């Protein structure tokens, strides 16, 4: 089979030219010929669709000439083959290495499904929007723009969307890739003079998903190309899903026109996790780990402890749990609080960075352009009183200080004044969208 394919490849290269050959034919493998049907293995579905549409005749002719009657091509994608081979084992171990270079689309991580995504207050909107887009149907928000800090589940949701669409509509061409890969493809196409192919390839997708789009900020020609691809697809009513580590408006060195197009659809953020969500995620991951380490015991209170103490991001939380299980299984011990503290000392210390009330006051004052002294002072005008209440609210949320202690640091105010301020902001928060955004931004700045 290899010899036959080797010969066929040589002829195909002459027919289609070196560039197209390298892009489209090189990644293929002939795996069998029987009863007039040649089976060809393809790394991705996207590639097989493309080759089937553009090169079927060439391949058939060449095989027919060398091998005798071949009338049909049957494309098998690696994903299918892998699924068949790997079906019995449930994977909970480390993620697969990302994106072999000859893949057009990045491979999807098997674990990043909607079922494995734990929903809580901080991510429920993003989750709902992702679900809606994944259901297909009429394109309602285009693009869907997901943003949030590192490790909060953007890539997880993107993969879940891609997988779900592909399951519901097997014929849809879903192209998922990182902005970095987009740039890499673009530069490669420039170098190899295959821009026509590049453009056509992107413009033939039904759903385009670009992860970590902040990466192309400041990369001018890549931005330009991205903008054109984006517009063409939107005009054709194709769904686009984008992720970034901040909102379109906050991405520096991104062209204004791109910013405004990105804001045209639905922009939703993944908020920093709260205690309940972290606990939920820990419980769900623990269930997975239990299958990998059967018989391992975990003492009550350990997960709660971790949810309290590791607040940075979900990736760190997962890593901590993984280490804990590995350690416990090696030592043949139960996972209890003592062992947790010993085994995760470094992670716990890194998460220990506590924000002080002074820092909060300073950041909030800076953000609202008021004097730091007014945080503590007696002024009651709204422009000063409101930021002061926000600082009180953040102090209650982000530090472990009691209300009387907080009161003392706000110029010796009574604890009921603090309580009132905190309540006020809680109320406003749910009614006033821009205030809620301000608070999230401040919190992110303070946590950074
Ligand atoms: P991002 O792309 O936002 O940096 P990822 O999507 O890579 O973050 O998430 C980091 C890790 O945390 C992944 O292993 C992911 O499965 C996990 N994760 C994040 N949020 C959740 C969630 N809500 N439920 C389950 N796992 C999550
Ligand atoms: Mg990511």
CSV table of C-alpha atoms and ligand atoms in Angstrom, one decimal:
chain,number,residue,atom,x,y,z
A,1,UNK,CA,0.0,0.0,0.0
A,2,UNK,CA,2.8,2.4,0.9
A,3,UNK,CA,4.6,1.7,-2.4
A,4,UNK,CA,1.4,2.3,-4.4
A,5,UNK,CA,0.7,5.5,-2.5
A,6,UNK,CA,4.3,6.6,-3.0
A,7,UNK,CA,4.0,6.3,-6.7
A,8,UNK,CA,0.6,8.0,-6.7
A,9,UNK,CA,2.0,10.9,-4.7
A,10,UNK,CA,4.7,11.5,-7.2
A,11,UNK,CA,2.2,11.8,-9.9
A,12,UNK,CA,-0.2,13.9,-7.9
A,13,UNK,CA,2.6,16.3,-7.1
A,14,UNK,CA,3.2,16.8,-10.8
A,15,UNK,CA,-0.5,17.4,-11.4
A,16,UNK,CA,-1.4,19.7,-8.5
A,17,UNK,CA,1.9,21.5,-8.0
A,18,UNK,CA,4.3,21.5,-5.1
A,19,UNK,CA,2.4,24.0,-2.9
A,20,UNK,CA,-1.0,22.4,-3.1
A,21,UNK,CA,0.6,19.1,-2.8
A,22,UNK,CA,2.3,20.0,0.5
A,23,UNK,CA,-0.9,21.6,1.9
A,24,UNK,CA,-3.5,19.0,0.8
A,25,UNK,CA,-2.1,15.7,-0.3
A,26,UNK,CA,1.0,15.3,1.8
A,27,UNK,CA,-1.0,14.7,5.0
A,28,UNK,CA,-3.0,11.9,3.5
A,29,UNK,CA,-2.3,8.2,3.7
A,30,UNK,CA,-3.7,5.4,1.5
A,31,UNK,CA,-4.8,2.6,3.8
A,32,UNK,CA,-6.5,0.2,1.5
A,33,UNK,CA,-8.1,-0.5,-1.9
A,34,UNK,CA,-10.8,-3.0,-2.3
A,35,UNK,CA,-13.7,-3.5,-4.8
A,36,UNK,CA,-13.0,-0.3,-6.6
A,37,UNK,CA,-12.9,1.8,-3.4
A,38,UNK,CA,-9.7,3.4,-2.1
A,39,UNK,CA,-9.7,4.3,1.6
A,40,UNK,CA,-7.7,7.4,2.5
A,41,UNK,CA,-6.8,8.4,6.0
A,42,UNK,CA,-6.9,12.1,6.7
A,43,UNK,CA,-5.8,13.9,9.9
A,44,UNK,CA,-8.9,16.1,10.1
A,45,UNK,CA,-12.4,16.2,8.8
A,46,UNK,CA,-11.8,19.6,7.4
A,47,UNK,CA,-9.0,18.4,5.3
A,48,UNK,CA,-10.9,15.4,4.0
A,49,UNK,CA,-13.9,17.6,3.0
A,50,UNK,CA,-11.6,19.9,1.1
A,51,UNK,CA,-9.7,17.2,-0.7
A,52,UNK,CA,-12.9,15.4,-1.6
A,53,UNK,CA,-14.2,18.5,-3.2
A,54,UNK,CA,-11.1,19.6,-5.0
A,55,UNK,CA,-8.8,16.7,-5.6
A,56,UNK,CA,-11.1,13.6,-5.9
A,57,UNK,CA,-10.8,13.4,-9.6
A,58,UNK,CA,-7.0,13.7,-9.7
A,59,UNK,CA,-6.6,11.1,-7.0
A,60,UNK,CA,-9.0,8.7,-8.7
A,61,UNK,CA,-7.4,9.1,-12.1
A,62,UNK,CA,-3.9,8.5,-10.7
A,63,UNK,CA,-4.9,5.4,-8.7
A,64,UNK,CA,-6.9,4.1,-11.5
A,65,UNK,CA,-3.9,4.3,-13.8
A,66,UNK,CA,-1.5,2.7,-11.5
A,67,UNK,CA,-3.6,0.2,-9.7
A,68,UNK,CA,-6.5,-0.6,-12.0
A,69,UNK,CA,-10.2,0.2,-11.5
A,70,UNK,CA,-10.8,2.6,-8.7
A,71,UNK,CA,-14.1,4.4,-8.8
A,72,UNK,CA,-14.6,5.7,-5.3
A,73,UNK,CA,-12.7,7.3,-2.5
A,74,UNK,CA,-13.6,6.8,1.1
A,75,UNK,CA,-12.1,9.3,3.5
A,76,UNK,CA,-11.4,8.3,7.1
A,77,UNK,CA,-10.4,11.0,9.6
A,78,UNK,CA,-8.0,10.4,12.3
A,79,UNK,CA,-10.5,11.4,14.9
A,80,UNK,CA,-12.8,8.5,13.8
A,81,UNK,CA,-10.0,6.1,13.9
A,82,UNK,CA,-8.8,7.3,17.3
A,83,UNK,CA,-12.3,7.2,18.7
A,84,UNK,CA,-12.7,3.6,17.6
A,85,UNK,CA,-9.3,2.6,19.0
A,86,UNK,CA,-9.6,4.5,22.3
A,87,UNK,CA,-13.3,3.9,23.0
A,88,UNK,CA,-13.1,1.7,26.2
A,89,UNK,CA,-10.7,3.7,28.3
A,90,UNK,CA,-12.1,6.9,29.9
A,91,UNK,CA,-9.4,9.5,29.7
A,92,UNK,CA,-8.8,11.6,32.8
A,93,UNK,CA,-5.0,11.9,32.4
A,94,UNK,CA,-3.0,14.8,31.0
A,95,UNK,CA,-4.3,16.5,27.8
A,96,UNK,CA,-3.2,15.4,24.4
A,97,UNK,CA,-0.4,17.4,22.9
A,98,UNK,CA,-1.9,20.2,20.8
A,99,UNK,CA,-1.9,20.6,17.1
A,100,UNK,CA,0.4,18.6,15.0
A,101,UNK,CA,1.6,21.1,12.3
A,102,UNK,CA,0.0,19.4,9.4
A,103,UNK,CA,-3.4,19.6,11.0
A,104,UNK,CA,-5.5,22.5,9.6
A,105,UNK,CA,-7.7,22.6,12.7
A,106,UNK,CA,-6.4,22.1,16.2
A,107,UNK,CA,-7.5,18.8,17.6
A,108,UNK,CA,-10.2,18.9,20.2
A,109,UNK,CA,-9.5,17.8,23.8
A,110,UNK,CA,-11.7,14.8,24.6
A,111,UNK,CA,-12.3,16.1,28.1
A,112,UNK,CA,-13.6,19.5,27.1
A,113,UNK,CA,-17.3,18.7,26.7
A,114,UNK,CA,-20.4,20.4,28.0
A,115,UNK,CA,-21.0,17.4,30.3
A,116,UNK,CA,-17.7,18.0,32.0
A,117,UNK,CA,-18.2,21.7,32.4
A,118,UNK,CA,-19.5,22.7,35.8
A,119,UNK,CA,-21.8,25.7,35.7
A,120,UNK,CA,-22.0,28.3,38.5
A,121,UNK,CA,-22.9,31.9,38.8
A,122,UNK,CA,-19.6,33.2,37.4
A,123,UNK,CA,-19.9,31.3,34.1
A,124,UNK,CA,-23.6,30.7,33.6
A,125,UNK,CA,-24.1,33.3,31.0
A,126,UNK,CA,-21.1,32.2,29.0
A,127,UNK,CA,-22.2,28.7,29.3
A,128,UNK,CA,-25.8,29.5,28.2
A,129,UNK,CA,-24.5,31.4,25.2
A,130,UNK,CA,-22.1,28.6,24.2
A,131,UNK,CA,-25.0,26.1,24.4
A,132,UNK,CA,-27.2,28.2,22.3
A,133,UNK,CA,-24.5,28.6,19.6
A,134,UNK,CA,-23.8,24.9,19.7
A,135,UNK,CA,-27.4,24.0,19.1
A,136,UNK,CA,-27.0,25.4,15.6
A,137,UNK,CA,-30.3,26.9,14.4
A,138,UNK,CA,-30.5,30.4,13.1
A,139,UNK,CA,-27.3,32.5,13.8
A,140,UNK,CA,-28.4,34.8,16.5
A,141,UNK,CA,-25.3,36.3,18.0
A,142,UNK,CA,-22.5,36.7,15.6
A,143,UNK,CA,-19.8,36.7,16.7
A,144,UNK,CA,-20.0,35.1,20.1
A,145,UNK,CA,-17.2,36.7,22.0
A,146,UNK,CA,-16.1,34.9,25.2
A,147,UNK,CA,-13.6,36.5,27.4
A,148,UNK,CA,-12.1,36.1,30.9
A,149,UNK,CA,-8.9,35.5,32.7
A,150,UNK,CA,-6.5,32.6,32.4
A,151,UNK,CA,-7.8,29.1,33.2
A,152,UNK,CA,-11.5,30.1,33.5
A,153,UNK,CA,-12.8,27.7,30.9
A,154,UNK,CA,-12.7,29.6,27.6
A,155,UNK,CA,-10.9,26.9,25.6
A,156,UNK,CA,-13.0,24.3,27.3
A,157,UNK,CA,-16.2,26.0,26.1
A,158,UNK,CA,-14.9,26.5,22.6
A,159,UNK,CA,-14.0,22.8,22.3
A,160,UNK,CA,-17.4,21.9,23.7
A,161,UNK,CA,-19.2,24.0,21.1
A,162,UNK,CA,-17.1,22.6,18.2
A,163,UNK,CA,-17.8,19.1,19.3
A,164,UNK,CA,-21.5,19.6,19.8
A,165,UNK,CA,-22.0,21.3,16.4
A,166,UNK,CA,-20.0,18.5,14.7
A,167,UNK,CA,-22.1,15.9,16.4
A,168,UNK,CA,-25.4,17.6,15.6
A,169,UNK,CA,-24.4,18.5,12.0
A,170,UNK,CA,-21.8,16.1,10.8
A,171,UNK,CA,-21.7,17.8,7.4
A,172,UNK,CA,-20.9,21.2,8.9
A,173,UNK,CA,-17.3,22.4,8.5
A,174,UNK,CA,-16.2,23.5,12.0
A,175,UNK,CA,-12.8,25.1,12.0
A,176,UNK,CA,-11.3,25.6,15.5
A,177,UNK,CA,-7.9,27.0,15.9
A,178,UNK,CA,-5.9,29.4,18.0
A,179,UNK,CA,-5.2,32.9,16.8
A,180,UNK,CA,-1.5,31.9,16.8
A,181,UNK,CA,-2.2,29.1,14.4
A,182,UNK,CA,-4.2,31.4,12.3
A,183,UNK,CA,-1.2,33.6,12.0
A,184,UNK,CA,1.1,30.7,11.4
A,185,UNK,CA,-1.1,29.5,8.5
A,186,UNK,CA,-1.3,33.0,7.1
A,187,UNK,CA,2.5,33.6,7.2
A,188,UNK,CA,3.0,30.2,5.6
A,189,UNK,CA,0.6,31.0,2.8
A,190,UNK,CA,2.4,34.2,2.1
A,191,UNK,CA,5.7,32.5,2.0
A,192,UNK,CA,4.6,29.7,-0.2
A,193,UNK,CA,2.4,31.9,-2.3
A,194,UNK,CA,-0.7,29.9,-1.6
A,195,UNK,CA,-2.8,32.9,-0.4
A,196,UNK,CA,-5.7,31.9,-2.8
A,197,UNK,CA,-5.9,28.5,-1.1
A,198,UNK,CA,-5.7,30.1,2.3
A,199,UNK,CA,-8.5,32.5,1.6
A,200,UNK,CA,-10.6,29.9,0.0
A,201,UNK,CA,-10.0,27.4,2.8
A,202,UNK,CA,-11.2,29.8,5.5
A,203,UNK,CA,-14.1,31.1,3.5
A,204,UNK,CA,-15.4,27.6,3.0
A,205,UNK,CA,-16.1,26.9,6.7
A,206,UNK,CA,-19.5,26.9,8.2
A,207,UNK,CA,-18.3,27.8,11.7
A,208,UNK,CA,-15.0,29.5,12.5
A,209,UNK,CA,-13.7,29.5,16.0
A,210,UNK,CA,-10.6,31.4,16.9
A,211,UNK,CA,-9.2,31.1,20.4
A,212,UNK,CA,-7.1,33.7,22.2
A,213,UNK,CA,-7.6,36.4,19.6
A,214,UNK,CA,-5.6,38.9,21.7
A,215,UNK,CA,-2.6,37.2,20.2
A,216,UNK,CA,-3.0,39.0,16.9
A,217,UNK,CA,-3.1,42.5,18.4
A,218,UNK,CA,-0.3,44.5,17.0
A,219,UNK,CA,0.4,42.0,14.2
A,220,UNK,CA,-0.9,44.2,11.4
A,221,UNK,CA,-1.1,42.1,8.3
A,222,UNK,CA,-2.5,39.1,10.2
A,223,UNK,CA,-5.1,41.4,11.7
A,224,UNK,CA,-6.0,42.7,8.3
A,225,UNK,CA,-6.5,39.2,6.9
A,226,UNK,CA,-8.4,38.1,10.0
A,227,UNK,CA,-10.7,41.1,9.5
A,228,UNK,CA,-11.5,40.2,5.9
A,229,UNK,CA,-12.0,36.6,6.7
A,230,UNK,CA,-14.3,37.6,9.5
A,231,UNK,CA,-16.4,40.0,7.4
A,232,UNK,CA,-16.8,37.5,4.6
A,233,UNK,CA,-18.0,34.8,6.9
A,234,UNK,CA,-20.4,37.1,8.8
A,235,UNK,CA,-21.8,38.4,5.5
A,236,UNK,CA,-22.5,34.8,4.5
A,237,UNK,CA,-24.3,34.2,7.8
A,238,UNK,CA,-21.7,31.8,9.1
A,239,UNK,CA,-21.2,31.5,12.8
A,240,UNK,CA,-18.1,32.9,14.4
A,241,UNK,CA,-16.9,32.2,17.9
A,242,UNK,CA,-14.0,34.1,19.4
A,243,UNK,CA,-12.2,34.0,22.7
A,244,UNK,CA,-9.8,36.4,24.3
A,245,UNK,CA,-8.4,37.2,27.7
A,246,UNK,CA,-10.1,40.5,27.9
A,247,UNK,CA,-13.0,42.4,26.2
A,248,UNK,CA,-12.6,43.7,22.7
A,249,UNK,CA,-12.4,47.2,24.0
A,250,UNK,CA,-9.6,46.3,26.4
A,251,UNK,CA,-7.3,44.7,23.8
A,252,UNK,CA,-4.5,47.1,23.1
A,253,UNK,CA,-3.2,47.5,19.5
A,254,UNK,CA,-6.2,46.0,18.0
A,255,UNK,CA,-7.6,48.0,15.1
A,256,UNK,CA,-10.7,50.0,16.0
A,257,UNK,CA,-12.7,48.6,13.1
A,258,UNK,CA,-12.0,45.1,14.4
A,259,UNK,CA,-12.9,46.0,17.9
A,260,UNK,CA,-16.2,47.4,16.8
A,261,UNK,CA,-17.0,44.3,14.6
A,262,UNK,CA,-16.1,42.0,17.5
A,263,UNK,CA,-18.6,43.9,19.7
A,264,UNK,CA,-21.4,43.5,17.2
A,265,UNK,CA,-22.5,40.1,18.4
A,266,UNK,CA,-22.7,38.9,21.9
A,267,UNK,CA,-19.9,39.7,24.3
A,268,UNK,CA,-19.9,37.6,27.5
A,269,UNK,CA,-17.3,37.2,30.1
A,270,UNK,CA,-16.3,34.3,32.4
A,271,UNK,CA,-16.0,35.9,35.8
A,272,UNK,CA,-13.4,34.7,38.4
A,273,UNK,CA,-14.7,31.6,40.1
A,274,UNK,CA,-16.5,31.9,43.4
A,275,UNK,CA,-16.3,29.4,46.3
A,276,UNK,CA,-19.4,27.4,45.2
A,277,UNK,CA,-18.2,27.0,41.6
A,278,UNK,CA,-14.7,25.9,42.8
A,279,UNK,CA,-16.2,23.3,45.1
A,280,UNK,CA,-18.4,22.0,42.3
A,281,UNK,CA,-15.5,21.7,40.0
A,282,UNK,CA,-13.4,19.9,42.6
A,283,UNK,CA,-16.3,17.5,43.3
A,284,UNK,CA,-16.7,16.7,39.6
A,285,UNK,CA,-13.0,16.3,39.1
A,286,UNK,CA,-12.7,14.1,42.2
A,287,UNK,CA,-15.3,11.8,40.7
A,288,UNK,CA,-13.1,11.4,37.6
A,289,UNK,CA,-10.0,10.8,39.6
A,290,UNK,CA,-11.7,8.2,41.7
A,291,UNK,CA,-12.0,6.0,38.5
A,292,UNK,CA,-8.3,6.5,37.9
A,293,UNK,CA,-7.3,5.8,41.5
A,294,UNK,CA,-9.9,3.4,42.8
A,295,UNK,CA,-10.0,2.8,46.5
A,296,UNK,CA,-8.4,6.1,47.4
A,297,UNK,CA,-10.0,7.9,50.3
A,298,UNK,CA,-10.5,11.6,50.8
A,299,UNK,CA,-11.3,13.0,54.2
A,300,UNK,CA,-14.2,15.3,54.7
A,301,UNK,CA,-13.3,19.0,54.5
A,302,UNK,CA,-10.4,18.6,52.1
A,303,UNK,CA,-12.2,19.8,49.0
A,304,UNK,CA,-13.8,22.7,51.0
A,305,UNK,CA,-10.3,23.7,52.2
A,306,UNK,CA,-9.0,23.7,48.6
A,307,UNK,CA,-12.0,25.7,47.3
A,308,UNK,CA,-11.3,28.3,50.0
A,309,UNK,CA,-7.6,28.5,49.6
A,310,UNK,CA,-6.9,28.1,45.9
A,311,UNK,CA,-8.6,31.0,44.2
A,312,UNK,CA,-6.4,31.8,41.3
A,313,UNK,CA,-7.8,29.7,38.5
A,314,UNK,CA,-9.3,26.4,37.6
A,315,UNK,CA,-6.2,25.0,36.0
A,316,UNK,CA,-4.3,25.5,39.2
A,317,UNK,CA,-7.1,23.9,41.1
A,318,UNK,CA,-7.0,20.9,38.8
A,319,UNK,CA,-3.3,20.6,39.0
A,320,UNK,CA,-3.5,20.6,42.8
A,321,UNK,CA,-6.0,17.8,42.9
A,322,UNK,CA,-4.1,15.8,40.4
A,323,UNK,CA,-0.9,16.1,42.5
A,324,UNK,CA,-2.8,15.2,45.6
A,325,UNK,CA,-4.2,12.0,44.1
A,326,UNK,CA,-0.9,11.0,42.6
A,327,UNK,CA,0.9,11.6,45.9
A,328,UNK,CA,-1.7,9.8,48.0
A,329,UNK,CA,-1.7,6.8,45.7
A,330,UNK,CA,2.1,6.6,45.8
A,331,UNK,CA,2.2,6.8,49.5
A,332,UNK,CA,-0.8,4.6,50.0
A,333,UNK,CA,-2.4,7.1,52.3
A,334,UNK,CA,-5.7,8.7,52.7
A,335,UNK,CA,-6.0,12.3,51.5
A,336,UNK,CA,-6.5,14.4,54.6
A,337,UNK,CA,-5.9,18.0,55.6
A,338,UNK,CA,-2.4,17.4,56.9
A,339,UNK,CA,-1.2,15.7,53.8
A,340,UNK,CA,-2.9,18.3,51.6
A,341,UNK,CA,-1.1,21.1,53.4
A,342,UNK,CA,2.2,19.3,53.1
A,343,UNK,CA,1.8,18.2,49.5
A,344,UNK,CA,0.5,21.5,48.2
A,345,UNK,CA,2.6,23.9,50.3
A,346,UNK,CA,4.0,25.8,47.3
A,347,UNK,CA,0.6,26.2,45.6
A,348,UNK,CA,-1.1,27.3,48.8
A,349,UNK,CA,1.6,29.8,49.5
A,350,UNK,CA,1.3,31.3,46.0
A,351,UNK,CA,-2.4,31.7,46.6
A,352,UNK,CA,-1.9,33.2,49.9
A,353,UNK,CA,-1.3,36.7,48.5
A,354,UNK,CA,-3.9,38.6,50.4
A,355,UNK,CA,-5.2,41.9,49.2
A,356,UNK,CA,-5.1,44.7,51.9
A,357,UNK,CA,-7.8,47.2,52.5
A,358,UNK,CA,-5.3,49.9,51.7
A,359,UNK,CA,-4.6,48.5,48.3
A,360,UNK,CA,-8.3,48.2,47.6
A,361,UNK,CA,-8.8,51.9,48.5
A,362,UNK,CA,-5.9,53.0,46.4
A,363,UNK,CA,-7.1,51.1,43.3
A,364,UNK,CA,-10.7,52.2,43.6
A,365,UNK,CA,-9.7,55.8,44.1
A,366,UNK,CA,-7.4,55.6,41.1
A,367,UNK,CA,-10.1,54.1,39.0
A,368,UNK,CA,-12.7,56.7,39.8
A,369,UNK,CA,-10.3,59.6,39.9
A,370,UNK,CA,-10.9,60.6,43.4
A,371,UNK,CA,-8.3,61.4,46.1
A,372,UNK,CA,-7.2,58.6,48.3
A,373,UNK,CA,-7.9,60.8,51.3
A,374,UNK,CA,-11.6,61.0,50.3
A,375,UNK,CA,-11.9,57.3,50.9
A,376,UNK,CA,-11.4,57.9,54.5
A,377,UNK,CA,-12.8,61.4,54.7
A,378,UNK,CA,-16.3,62.6,55.5
A,379,UNK,CA,-17.5,63.8,52.1
A,380,UNK,CA,-21.0,62.6,51.1
A,381,UNK,CA,-21.3,63.7,47.5
A,382,UNK,CA,-22.2,60.7,45.3
A,383,UNK,CA,-19.1,61.0,43.2
A,384,UNK,CA,-17.1,60.2,46.3
A,385,UNK,CA,-19.5,58.2,48.4
A,386,UNK,CA,-20.2,55.6,45.7
A,387,UNK,CA,-16.5,54.7,45.1
A,388,UNK,CA,-16.1,54.5,48.8
A,389,UNK,CA,-18.9,52.0,49.1
A,390,UNK,CA,-17.4,50.0,46.3
A,391,UNK,CA,-14.1,49.9,48.2
A,392,UNK,CA,-16.1,48.8,51.3
A,393,UNK,CA,-17.8,46.1,49.3
A,394,UNK,CA,-14.5,44.8,47.8
A,395,UNK,CA,-12.9,44.9,51.3
A,396,UNK,CA,-15.6,42.7,52.6
A,397,UNK,CA,-15.4,40.3,49.7
A,398,UNK,CA,-11.7,40.1,49.2
A,399,UNK,CA,-10.3,40.2,52.7
A,400,UNK,CA,-11.1,38.3,55.8
A,401,UNK,CA,-11.5,41.5,57.9
A,402,UNK,CA,-14.6,41.9,60.0
A,403,UNK,CA,-17.0,44.8,59.5
A,404,UNK,CA,-15.7,46.8,62.6
A,405,UNK,CA,-12.2,46.3,61.3
A,406,UNK,CA,-13.1,47.6,57.9
A,407,UNK,CA,-15.0,50.5,59.5
A,408,UNK,CA,-11.8,51.5,61.4
A,409,UNK,CA,-9.8,51.6,58.2
A,410,UNK,CA,-12.4,53.8,56.5
A,411,UNK,CA,-11.8,56.7,58.9
A,412,UNK,CA,-13.4,55.1,61.9
A,413,UNK,CA,-16.8,54.5,60.5
A,414,UNK,CA,-19.3,52.4,62.4
A,415,UNK,CA,-19.8,48.8,61.3
A,416,UNK,CA,-23.4,49.5,60.4
A,417,UNK,CA,-22.2,52.1,57.9
A,418,UNK,CA,-20.0,49.5,56.2
A,419,UNK,CA,-22.8,47.0,56.2
A,420,UNK,CA,-25.1,49.5,54.6
A,421,UNK,CA,-22.4,50.3,51.9
A,422,UNK,CA,-21.9,46.6,51.1
A,423,UNK,CA,-25.7,46.0,50.8
A,424,UNK,CA,-26.1,49.1,48.6
A,425,UNK,CA,-23.4,47.9,46.2
A,426,UNK,CA,-24.9,44.4,46.2
A,427,UNK,CA,-28.2,45.8,45.1
A,428,UNK,CA,-26.8,48.1,42.5
A,429,UNK,CA,-24.6,45.4,41.1
A,430,UNK,CA,-27.5,43.4,39.9
A,431,UNK,CA,-29.3,46.4,38.4
A,432,UNK,CA,-26.4,48.4,37.0
A,433,UNK,CA,-24.5,46.6,34.4
A,434,UNK,CA,-21.7,49.0,34.0
A,435,UNK,CA,-21.1,49.2,37.8
A,436,UNK,CA,-20.9,45.4,37.8
A,437,UNK,CA,-18.3,45.5,35.1
A,438,UNK,CA,-16.3,48.1,37.0
A,439,UNK,CA,-16.3,45.9,40.1
A,440,UNK,CA,-15.2,42.9,38.1
A,441,UNK,CA,-12.4,44.8,36.5
A,442,UNK,CA,-11.2,46.2,39.9
A,443,UNK,CA,-11.3,42.7,41.4
A,444,UNK,CA,-9.3,41.3,38.5
A,445,UNK,CA,-6.7,44.1,38.8
A,446,UNK,CA,-6.5,43.5,42.6
A,447,UNK,CA,-6.1,39.8,42.2
A,448,UNK,CA,-3.5,40.0,39.5
B,1,LIG,P1,-8.8,29.2,29.4
B,1,LIG,O1,-8.9,28.8,28.0
B,1,LIG,O2,-9.9,30.2,29.8
B,1,LIG,O3,-7.4,29.7,29.9
B,1,LIG,P2,-9.3,26.4,29.9
B,1,LIG,O4,-10.6,26.3,29.1
B,1,LIG,O5,-8.1,25.9,29.3
B,1,LIG,O6,-9.1,27.9,30.3
B,1,LIG,O7,-9.5,25.8,31.3
B,1,LIG,C1,-8.4,25.4,32.2
B,1,LIG,C2,-8.7,24.1,32.8
B,1,LIG,O8,-9.8,24.2,33.8
B,1,LIG,C3,-9.2,23.0,31.8
B,1,LIG,O9,-8.7,21.8,32.2
B,1,LIG,C4,-10.7,23.0,32.0
B,1,LIG,O10,-11.3,21.8,31.7
B,1,LIG,C5,-10.9,23.4,33.4
B,1,LIG,N1,-12.1,24.2,33.7
B,1,LIG,C6,-12.3,25.5,33.6
B,1,LIG,N2,-13.6,25.8,33.9
B,1,LIG,C7,-14.2,24.7,34.2
B,1,LIG,C8,-15.5,24.4,34.6
B,1,LIG,N3,-16.5,25.3,34.8
B,1,LIG,N4,-15.9,23.1,34.8
B,1,LIG,C9,-14.9,22.1,34.7
B,1,LIG,N5,-13.7,22.3,34.3
B,1,LIG,C10,-13.3,23.6,34.1
B,2,LIG,MG1,-7.4,28.9,26.5
